[in-house]
C-alpha positions as a Python dict, from the first residue, in 0.01 Angstrom:
ca = {
    (1, 'X'): (0, 0, 0),
    (2, 'X'): (-213, 267, -126),
    (3, 'X'): (-211, 415, 286),
    (4, 'X'): (137, 393, 284),
    (5, 'X'): (244, 565, -52),
    (6, 'X'): (12, 840, 37),
    (7, 'X'): (269, 998, 344),
    (8, 'X'): (541, 984, 84),
    (9, 'X'): (337, 1258, -111),
    (10, 'X'): (440, 1540, 125),
    (11, 'X'): (786, 1403, 120),
    (12, 'X'): (816, 1434, -258),
    (13, 'X'): (620, 1762, -242),
    (14, 'X'): (858, 1899, -9),
    (15, 'X'): (1125, 1827, -247),
    (16, 'X'): (1006, 2078, -521),
    (17, 'X'): (952, 2290, -195),
    (18, 'X'): (1286, 2283, -90),
    (19, 'X'): (1433, 2316, -441),
    (20, 'X'): (1212, 2629, -464),
    (21, 'X'): (1344, 2745, -175),
    (22, 'X'): (1678, 2715, -317),
    (23, 'X'): (1574, 2876, -640),
    (24, 'X'): (1427, 3214, -383),
    (25, 'X'): (1712, 3217, -207),
    (26, 'X'): (1978, 3252, -501),
    (27, 'X'): (1732, 3465, -696),
    (28, 'X'): (1693, 3719, -338),
    (29, 'X'): (2111, 3700, -331),
    (30, 'X'): (2136, 3795, -688),
    (31, 'X'): (1863, 4095, -626),
    (32, 'X'): (2068, 4151, -317),
    (33, 'X'): (2425, 4194, -534),
    (34, 'X'): (2269, 4371, -811),
    (35, 'X'): (2150, 4624, -500),
    (36, 'X'): (2467, 4638, -361),
    (37, 'X'): (2675, 4701, -657),
    (38, 'X'): (2395, 5000, -732),
    (39, 'X'): (2473, 5085, -388),
    (40, 'X'): (2879, 5104, -444),
    (41, 'X'): (2787, 5305, -791),
    (42, 'X'): (2574, 5563, -640),
    (43, 'X'): (2838, 5555, -370),
    (44, 'X'): (3104, 5607, -620),
    (45, 'X'): (2897, 5924, -792),
    (46, 'X'): (2844, 6097, -405),
    (47, 'X'): (3179, 6048, -327),
    (48, 'X'): (3268, 6415, -400),
    (49, 'X'): (3116, 6547, -156),
    (50, 'X'): (3338, 6852, -99),
    (51, 'X'): (3215, 6956, -495),
    (52, 'X'): (2867, 6912, -358),
    (53, 'X'): (2925, 7105, -33),
    (54, 'X'): (3111, 7348, -213),
    (55, 'X'): (2856, 7443, -466),
    (56, 'X'): (2616, 7577, -126),
    (57, 'X'): (2885, 7870, -178),
    (58, 'X'): (2869, 7874, -548),
    (59, 'X'): (2798, 8311, -521),
    (60, 'X'): (2971, 8537, -204),
    (61, 'X'): (2803, 8897, -85),
    (62, 'X'): (3018, 9152, -78),
    (63, 'X'): (2920, 9428, 211),
    (64, 'X'): (3086, 9759, 97),
    (65, 'X'): (3084, 9983, 393),
    (66, 'X'): (3215, 10371, 399),
    (67, 'X'): (3547, 10389, 511),
    (68, 'X'): (3502, 10679, 741),
    (69, 'X'): (3148, 10606, 938),
    (70, 'X'): (3160, 10235, 856),
    (71, 'X'): (2821, 10264, 762),
    (72, 'X'): (2679, 10033, 526),
    (73, 'X'): (2667, 10167, 138),
    (74, 'X'): (2484, 9812, -38),
    (75, 'X'): (2531, 9483, -106),
    (76, 'X'): (2659, 9304, -426),
    (77, 'X'): (2500, 8995, -409),
    (78, 'X'): (2539, 8647, -636),
    (79, 'X'): (2927, 8748, -725),
    (80, 'X'): (3090, 8434, -838),
    (81, 'X'): (3408, 8296, -704),
    (82, 'X'): (3544, 8415, -1055),
    (83, 'X'): (3467, 8734, -1027),
    (84, 'X'): (3780, 9009, -978),
    (85, 'X'): (3759, 9345, -741),
    (86, 'X'): (3699, 9498, -1136),
    (87, 'X'): (3413, 9309, -1179),
    (88, 'X'): (3245, 9400, -838),
    (89, 'X'): (3341, 9754, -909),
    (90, 'X'): (3127, 9739, -1198),
    (91, 'X'): (2856, 9580, -1012),
    (92, 'X'): (2904, 9844, -764),
    (93, 'X'): (2865, 10095, -968),
    (94, 'X'): (2516, 9989, -1087),
    (95, 'X'): (2391, 9976, -760),
    (96, 'X'): (2551, 10369, -681),
    (97, 'X'): (2593, 10503, -1078),
    (98, 'X'): (2736, 10791, -922),
    (99, 'X'): (3051, 10626, -831),
    (100, 'X'): (3298, 10526, -1166),
    (101, 'X'): (3498, 10210, -1142),
    (102, 'X'): (3750, 10414, -1174),
    (103, 'X'): (3729, 10671, -863),
    (104, 'X'): (3659, 10360, -654),
    (105, 'X'): (3892, 10208, -395),
    (106, 'X'): (3811, 9873, -232),
    (107, 'X'): (3972, 9821, 103),
    (108, 'X'): (4020, 9507, 342),
    (109, 'X'): (4091, 9675, 601),
    (110, 'X'): (4022, 10030, 707),
    (111, 'X'): (4406, 10134, 687),
    (112, 'X'): (4504, 9855, 458),
    (113, 'X'): (4618, 9918, 84),
    (114, 'X'): (4391, 9949, -167),
    (115, 'X'): (4299, 9601, -385),
    (116, 'X'): (4442, 9569, -756),
    (117, 'X'): (4154, 9561, -993),
    (118, 'X'): (4312, 9163, -1074),
    (119, 'X'): (4293, 9025, -758),
    (120, 'X'): (3997, 8708, -754),
    (121, 'X'): (3735, 8776, -524),
    (122, 'X'): (3749, 8405, -384),
    (123, 'X'): (4092, 8441, -233),
    (124, 'X'): (3958, 8706, 8),
    (125, 'X'): (3688, 8504, 135),
    (126, 'X'): (3671, 8379, 463),
    (127, 'X'): (3306, 8282, 476),
    (128, 'X'): (2997, 8322, 202),
    (129, 'X'): (3020, 8692, 347),
    (130, 'X'): (3314, 8957, 254),
    (131, 'X'): (3322, 9316, 380),
    (132, 'X'): (3543, 9575, 191),
    (133, 'X'): (3594, 9915, 282),
    (134, 'X'): (3504, 10204, -8),
    (135, 'X'): (3669, 10528, -31),
    (136, 'X'): (3600, 10751, -289),
    (137, 'X'): (3945, 10831, -508),
    (138, 'X'): (3783, 11131, -702),
    (139, 'X'): (3821, 11196, -1058),
    (140, 'X'): (4051, 10964, -1222),
    (141, 'X'): (4245, 10949, -1560),
    (142, 'X'): (4388, 10721, -1740),
    (143, 'X'): (4774, 10658, -1760),
    (144, 'X'): (4798, 10699, -2127),
    (145, 'X'): (4600, 11037, -2110),
    (146, 'X'): (4799, 11140, -1813),
    (147, 'X'): (5128, 11133, -2041),
    (148, 'X'): (5019, 11247, -2319),
    (149, 'X'): (4884, 11574, -2205),
    (150, 'X'): (5209, 11560, -1968),
    (151, 'X'): (5428, 11575, -2269),
    (152, 'X'): (5228, 11758, -2530),
    (153, 'X'): (5249, 12061, -2338),
    (154, 'X'): (5636, 12090, -2364),
    (155, 'X'): (5632, 12021, -2663),
    (156, 'X'): (5404, 12326, -2799),
    (157, 'X'): (5512, 12562, -2533),
    (158, 'X'): (5862, 12534, -2614),
    (159, 'X'): (5822, 12602, -3015),
    (160, 'X'): (5648, 12890, -2929),
    (161, 'X'): (5922, 13087, -2750),
    (162, 'X'): (6135, 12935, -2997),
    (163, 'X'): (5940, 13151, -3291),
    (164, 'X'): (5989, 13444, -3048),
    (165, 'X'): (5603, 13559, -3047),
    (166, 'X'): (5565, 13954, -2982),
    (167, 'X'): (5398, 13900, -2697),
    (168, 'X'): (5721, 13760, -2521),
    (169, 'X'): (5979, 13894, -2687),
    (170, 'X'): (6056, 14276, -2826),
    (171, 'X'): (6040, 14242, -3220),
    (172, 'X'): (6311, 14481, -3308),
    (173, 'X'): (6582, 14354, -3046),
    (174, 'X'): (6455, 13998, -3185),
    (175, 'X'): (6586, 14086, -3528),
    (176, 'X'): (6816, 14267, -3443),
    (177, 'X'): (7042, 13996, -3250),
    (178, 'X'): (7115, 13690, -3485),
    (179, 'X'): (7102, 13383, -3352),
    (180, 'X'): (7348, 13098, -3193),
    (181, 'X'): (7330, 12764, -3410),
    (182, 'X'): (7296, 12639, -3010),
    (183, 'X'): (6961, 12800, -3018),
    (184, 'X'): (6826, 12582, -3294),
    (185, 'X'): (7024, 12292, -3184),
    (186, 'X'): (6825, 12303, -2836),
    (187, 'X'): (6498, 12325, -2965),
    (188, 'X'): (6571, 12009, -3206),
    (189, 'X'): (6721, 11838, -2881),
    (190, 'X'): (6429, 11957, -2662),
    (191, 'X'): (6144, 11846, -2912),
    (192, 'X'): (6299, 11497, -3024),
    (193, 'X'): (6310, 11442, -2643),
    (194, 'X'): (5944, 11471, -2625),
    (195, 'X'): (5861, 11393, -2905),
    (196, 'X'): (5992, 11019, -2878),
    (197, 'X'): (5779, 11049, -2497),
    (198, 'X'): (5484, 11067, -2729),
    (199, 'X'): (5589, 10741, -2930),
    (200, 'X'): (5653, 10485, -2698),
    (201, 'X'): (5358, 10636, -2488),
    (202, 'X'): (5155, 10548, -2755),
    (203, 'X'): (5322, 10258, -2927),
    (204, 'X'): (5594, 10068, -2656),
    (205, 'X'): (5473, 10121, -2273),
    (206, 'X'): (5222, 9907, -2156),
    (207, 'X'): (5101, 10046, -1847),
    (208, 'X'): (4990, 9922, -1521),
    (209, 'X'): (4601, 9844, -1440),
    (210, 'X'): (4442, 10112, -1293),
    (211, 'X'): (4402, 10509, -1296),
    (212, 'X'): (4563, 10832, -1148),
    (213, 'X'): (4434, 11078, -945),
    (214, 'X'): (4308, 11430, -1200),
    (215, 'X'): (4536, 11599, -941),
    (216, 'X'): (4835, 11413, -1034),
    (217, 'X'): (4803, 11483, -1354),
    (218, 'X'): (4752, 11862, -1286),
    (219, 'X'): (5057, 11883, -1072),
    (220, 'X'): (5262, 11720, -1360),
    (221, 'X'): (5153, 11914, -1592),
    (222, 'X'): (5230, 12232, -1388),
    (223, 'X'): (5567, 12160, -1312),
    (224, 'X'): (5658, 12014, -1658),
    (225, 'X'): (5476, 12297, -1845),
    (226, 'X'): (5620, 12540, -1606),
    (227, 'X'): (5957, 12450, -1619),
    (228, 'X'): (5959, 12427, -2019),
    (229, 'X'): (5814, 12783, -2036),
    (230, 'X'): (6109, 12912, -1801),
    (231, 'X'): (6412, 12714, -1970),
    (232, 'X'): (6197, 12806, -2317),
    (233, 'X'): (6226, 13186, -2246),
    (234, 'X'): (6600, 13177, -2123),
    (235, 'X'): (6760, 12958, -2432),
    (236, 'X'): (6508, 13156, -2701),
    (237, 'X'): (6514, 13507, -2560),
    (238, 'X'): (6742, 13786, -2801),
    (239, 'X'): (7039, 13844, -2541),
    (240, 'X'): (7084, 13442, -2481),
    (241, 'X'): (7500, 13406, -2445),
    (242, 'X'): (7635, 13056, -2597),
    (243, 'X'): (7827, 12830, -2368),
    (244, 'X'): (8199, 12930, -2271),
    (245, 'X'): (8373, 12660, -2462),
    (246, 'X'): (8202, 12775, -2767),
    (247, 'X'): (8200, 12506, -3036),
    (248, 'X'): (8338, 12195, -2877),
    (249, 'X'): (8111, 12213, -2564),
    (250, 'X'): (7818, 12240, -2784),
    (251, 'X'): (7954, 11911, -2959),
    (252, 'X'): (8053, 11683, -2715),
    (253, 'X'): (7762, 11791, -2501),
    (254, 'X'): (7511, 11723, -2808),
    (255, 'X'): (7660, 11400, -2896),
    (256, 'X'): (7599, 11279, -2492),
    (257, 'X'): (7233, 11380, -2512),
    (258, 'X'): (7147, 11192, -2883),
    (259, 'X'): (7327, 10856, -2745),
    (260, 'X'): (7142, 10909, -2418),
    (261, 'X'): (6810, 10936, -2587),
    (262, 'X'): (6908, 10623, -2784),
    (263, 'X'): (6981, 10449, -2513),
    (264, 'X'): (6667, 10550, -2327),
    (265, 'X'): (6463, 10424, -2609),
    (266, 'X'): (6640, 10046, -2650),
    (267, 'X'): (6577, 10033, -2261),
    (268, 'X'): (6233, 10129, -2275),
    (269, 'X'): (6173, 9887, -2616),
    (270, 'X'): (6368, 9583, -2412),
    (271, 'X'): (6119, 9594, -2124),
    (272, 'X'): (5825, 9654, -2315),
    (273, 'X'): (5952, 9334, -2506),
    (274, 'X'): (5962, 9125, -2161),
    (275, 'X'): (5589, 9270, -2028),
    (276, 'X'): (5488, 9122, -2439),
    (277, 'X'): (5646, 8799, -2389),
    (278, 'X'): (5516, 8747, -2038),
    (279, 'X'): (5880, 8642, -1913),
    (280, 'X'): (5881, 8848, -1588),
    (281, 'X'): (6052, 8530, -1384),
    (282, 'X'): (6386, 8687, -1436),
    (283, 'X'): (6565, 9014, -1469),
    (284, 'X'): (6548, 9144, -1811),
    (285, 'X'): (6922, 9096, -1975),
    (286, 'X'): (7170, 9279, -2217),
    (287, 'X'): (7097, 9193, -2551),
    (288, 'X'): (7342, 9245, -2853),
    (289, 'X'): (7234, 9603, -2832),
    (290, 'X'): (7558, 9832, -2638),
    (291, 'X'): (7274, 10036, -2508),
    (292, 'X'): (7137, 9778, -2296),
    (293, 'X'): (7469, 9663, -2154),
    (294, 'X'): (7367, 9946, -1886),
    (295, 'X'): (7159, 9644, -1733),
    (296, 'X'): (7472, 9473, -1607),
    (297, 'X'): (7557, 9743, -1369),
    (298, 'X'): (7197, 9877, -1278),
    (299, 'X'): (6828, 9788, -1216),
    (300, 'X'): (6690, 10087, -1396),
    (301, 'X'): (6890, 10217, -1665),
    (302, 'X'): (6644, 10370, -1807),
    (303, 'X'): (6636, 10659, -1572),
    (304, 'X'): (7011, 10677, -1580),
    (305, 'X'): (6991, 10757, -1950),
    (306, 'X'): (6716, 11020, -1859),
    (307, 'X'): (6906, 11183, -1629),
    (308, 'X'): (7199, 11170, -1866),
    (309, 'X'): (6963, 11308, -2104),
    (310, 'X'): (6878, 11613, -1900),
    (311, 'X'): (7284, 11666, -1771),
    (312, 'X'): (7407, 11679, -2130),
    (313, 'X'): (7107, 11980, -2204),
    (314, 'X'): (7239, 12165, -1908),
    (315, 'X'): (7600, 12154, -2068),
    (316, 'X'): (7504, 12217, -2430),
    (317, 'X'): (7303, 12532, -2303),
    (318, 'X'): (7489, 12637, -2003),
    (319, 'X'): (7149, 12815, -1845),
    (320, 'X'): (7044, 12836, -1478),
    (321, 'X'): (6689, 12728, -1530),
    (322, 'X'): (6801, 12373, -1756),
    (323, 'X'): (7026, 12330, -1447),
    (324, 'X'): (6779, 12354, -1173),
    (325, 'X'): (6537, 12153, -1378),
    (326, 'X'): (6804, 11849, -1405),
    (327, 'X'): (6873, 11870, -1051),
    (328, 'X'): (6510, 11807, -945),
    (329, 'X'): (6463, 11544, -1203),
    (330, 'X'): (6786, 11378, -1114),
    (331, 'X'): (6636, 11379, -724),
    (332, 'X'): (6283, 11259, -853),
    (333, 'X'): (6428, 10968, -1062),
    (334, 'X'): (6655, 10848, -770),
    (335, 'X'): (6353, 10788, -549),
    (336, 'X'): (6185, 10602, -849),
    (337, 'X'): (6490, 10385, -932),
    (338, 'X'): (6524, 10324, -526),
    (339, 'X'): (6177, 10242, -512),
    (340, 'X'): (6205, 10015, -809),
    (341, 'X'): (6509, 9870, -714),
    (342, 'X'): (6391, 9723, -337),
    (343, 'X'): (6079, 9537, -569),
    (344, 'X'): (6344, 9397, -814),
    (345, 'X'): (6570, 9259, -528),
    (346, 'X'): (6234, 9110, -426),
    (347, 'X'): (6179, 8958, -746),
    (348, 'X'): (6477, 8852, -882),
    (349, 'X'): (6708, 8880, -576),
    (350, 'X'): (7051, 8665, -737),
    (351, 'X'): (7075, 8893, -1053),
    (352, 'X'): (7005, 9232, -914),
    (353, 'X'): (7185, 9187, -629),
    (354, 'X'): (7510, 9331, -695),
    (355, 'X'): (7367, 9612, -898),
    (356, 'X'): (7323, 9971, -803),
    (357, 'X'): (6973, 10142, -856),
    (358, 'X'): (7090, 10430, -1126),
    (359, 'X'): (7423, 10548, -1090),
    (360, 'X'): (7650, 10234, -1202),
    (361, 'X'): (7921, 10390, -940),
    (362, 'X'): (7716, 10376, -621),
    (363, 'X'): (7671, 9996, -529),
}
């Protein structure tokens, strides 16, 4: 009996082994399930592989070459994707202190346009290395300085002729001849015109980014200052003759001049208000102000009013220098208006399609 029961012992021991094996199998399954869940979680974290891949190109290298010789000037390294062209210019200035950011012109191609300062550097990237061509734009001035200098000169020059300096006119003849009222009115209108320009430059206009070459300011000053000297010399001369139709011609022309000046100011305020509000998705619409109703006919009413001011001033004073200056101003403003009108057609085609550029009659 004892010997028969002995073989049963292994069978009885094999059951706990089998149970233990089952427990170990279930434990291994739970561990494998845990490992699989951890793998799934880790896979979920690794999923945004593009971000990891993008992190390898966190910085760009900007190679700057001379536009003429194609020789490398420097390499601006560690440029973040959020940097703009203006930021690159500042880093370029640190590497080459002789070139200020305002006189640095960067191009994507040798014969291409200059890149605006607000362009994001990532939008230009095809690889981690960006090649740009450098052009020295020369000495630059800000737009505010440009217009303040251009408009201050005519204001002061005209006043010098108005007081009839002894170095300009003969004093005996100046005391002898009586000044016609139109001479005083012309001085008031001329000063009002340039004072308005100066105040709008300081408090109304919002100029675009960048600068302009110093030579442009010199040419603008030579044009405005030179013509002002010629105009003021004739109008304030002791032998100046009043307009042919007398008081009626002067009054109507002066009234038209003041209306054009007021219209020009209100148009500039409307354009500045649109820029400040950030609403550039639609063309400026006329308001309750009647001076802004010209927006219904032309796309550049500020140039229309500016031309009207100088034509009215020509009729009021009836002098050849003013007529020549007004003629040249109308031609120049017509070119500016056509250029802006083309840009408006691209941005606001349905609203600008039936408008003229500057002269309401010509569509």
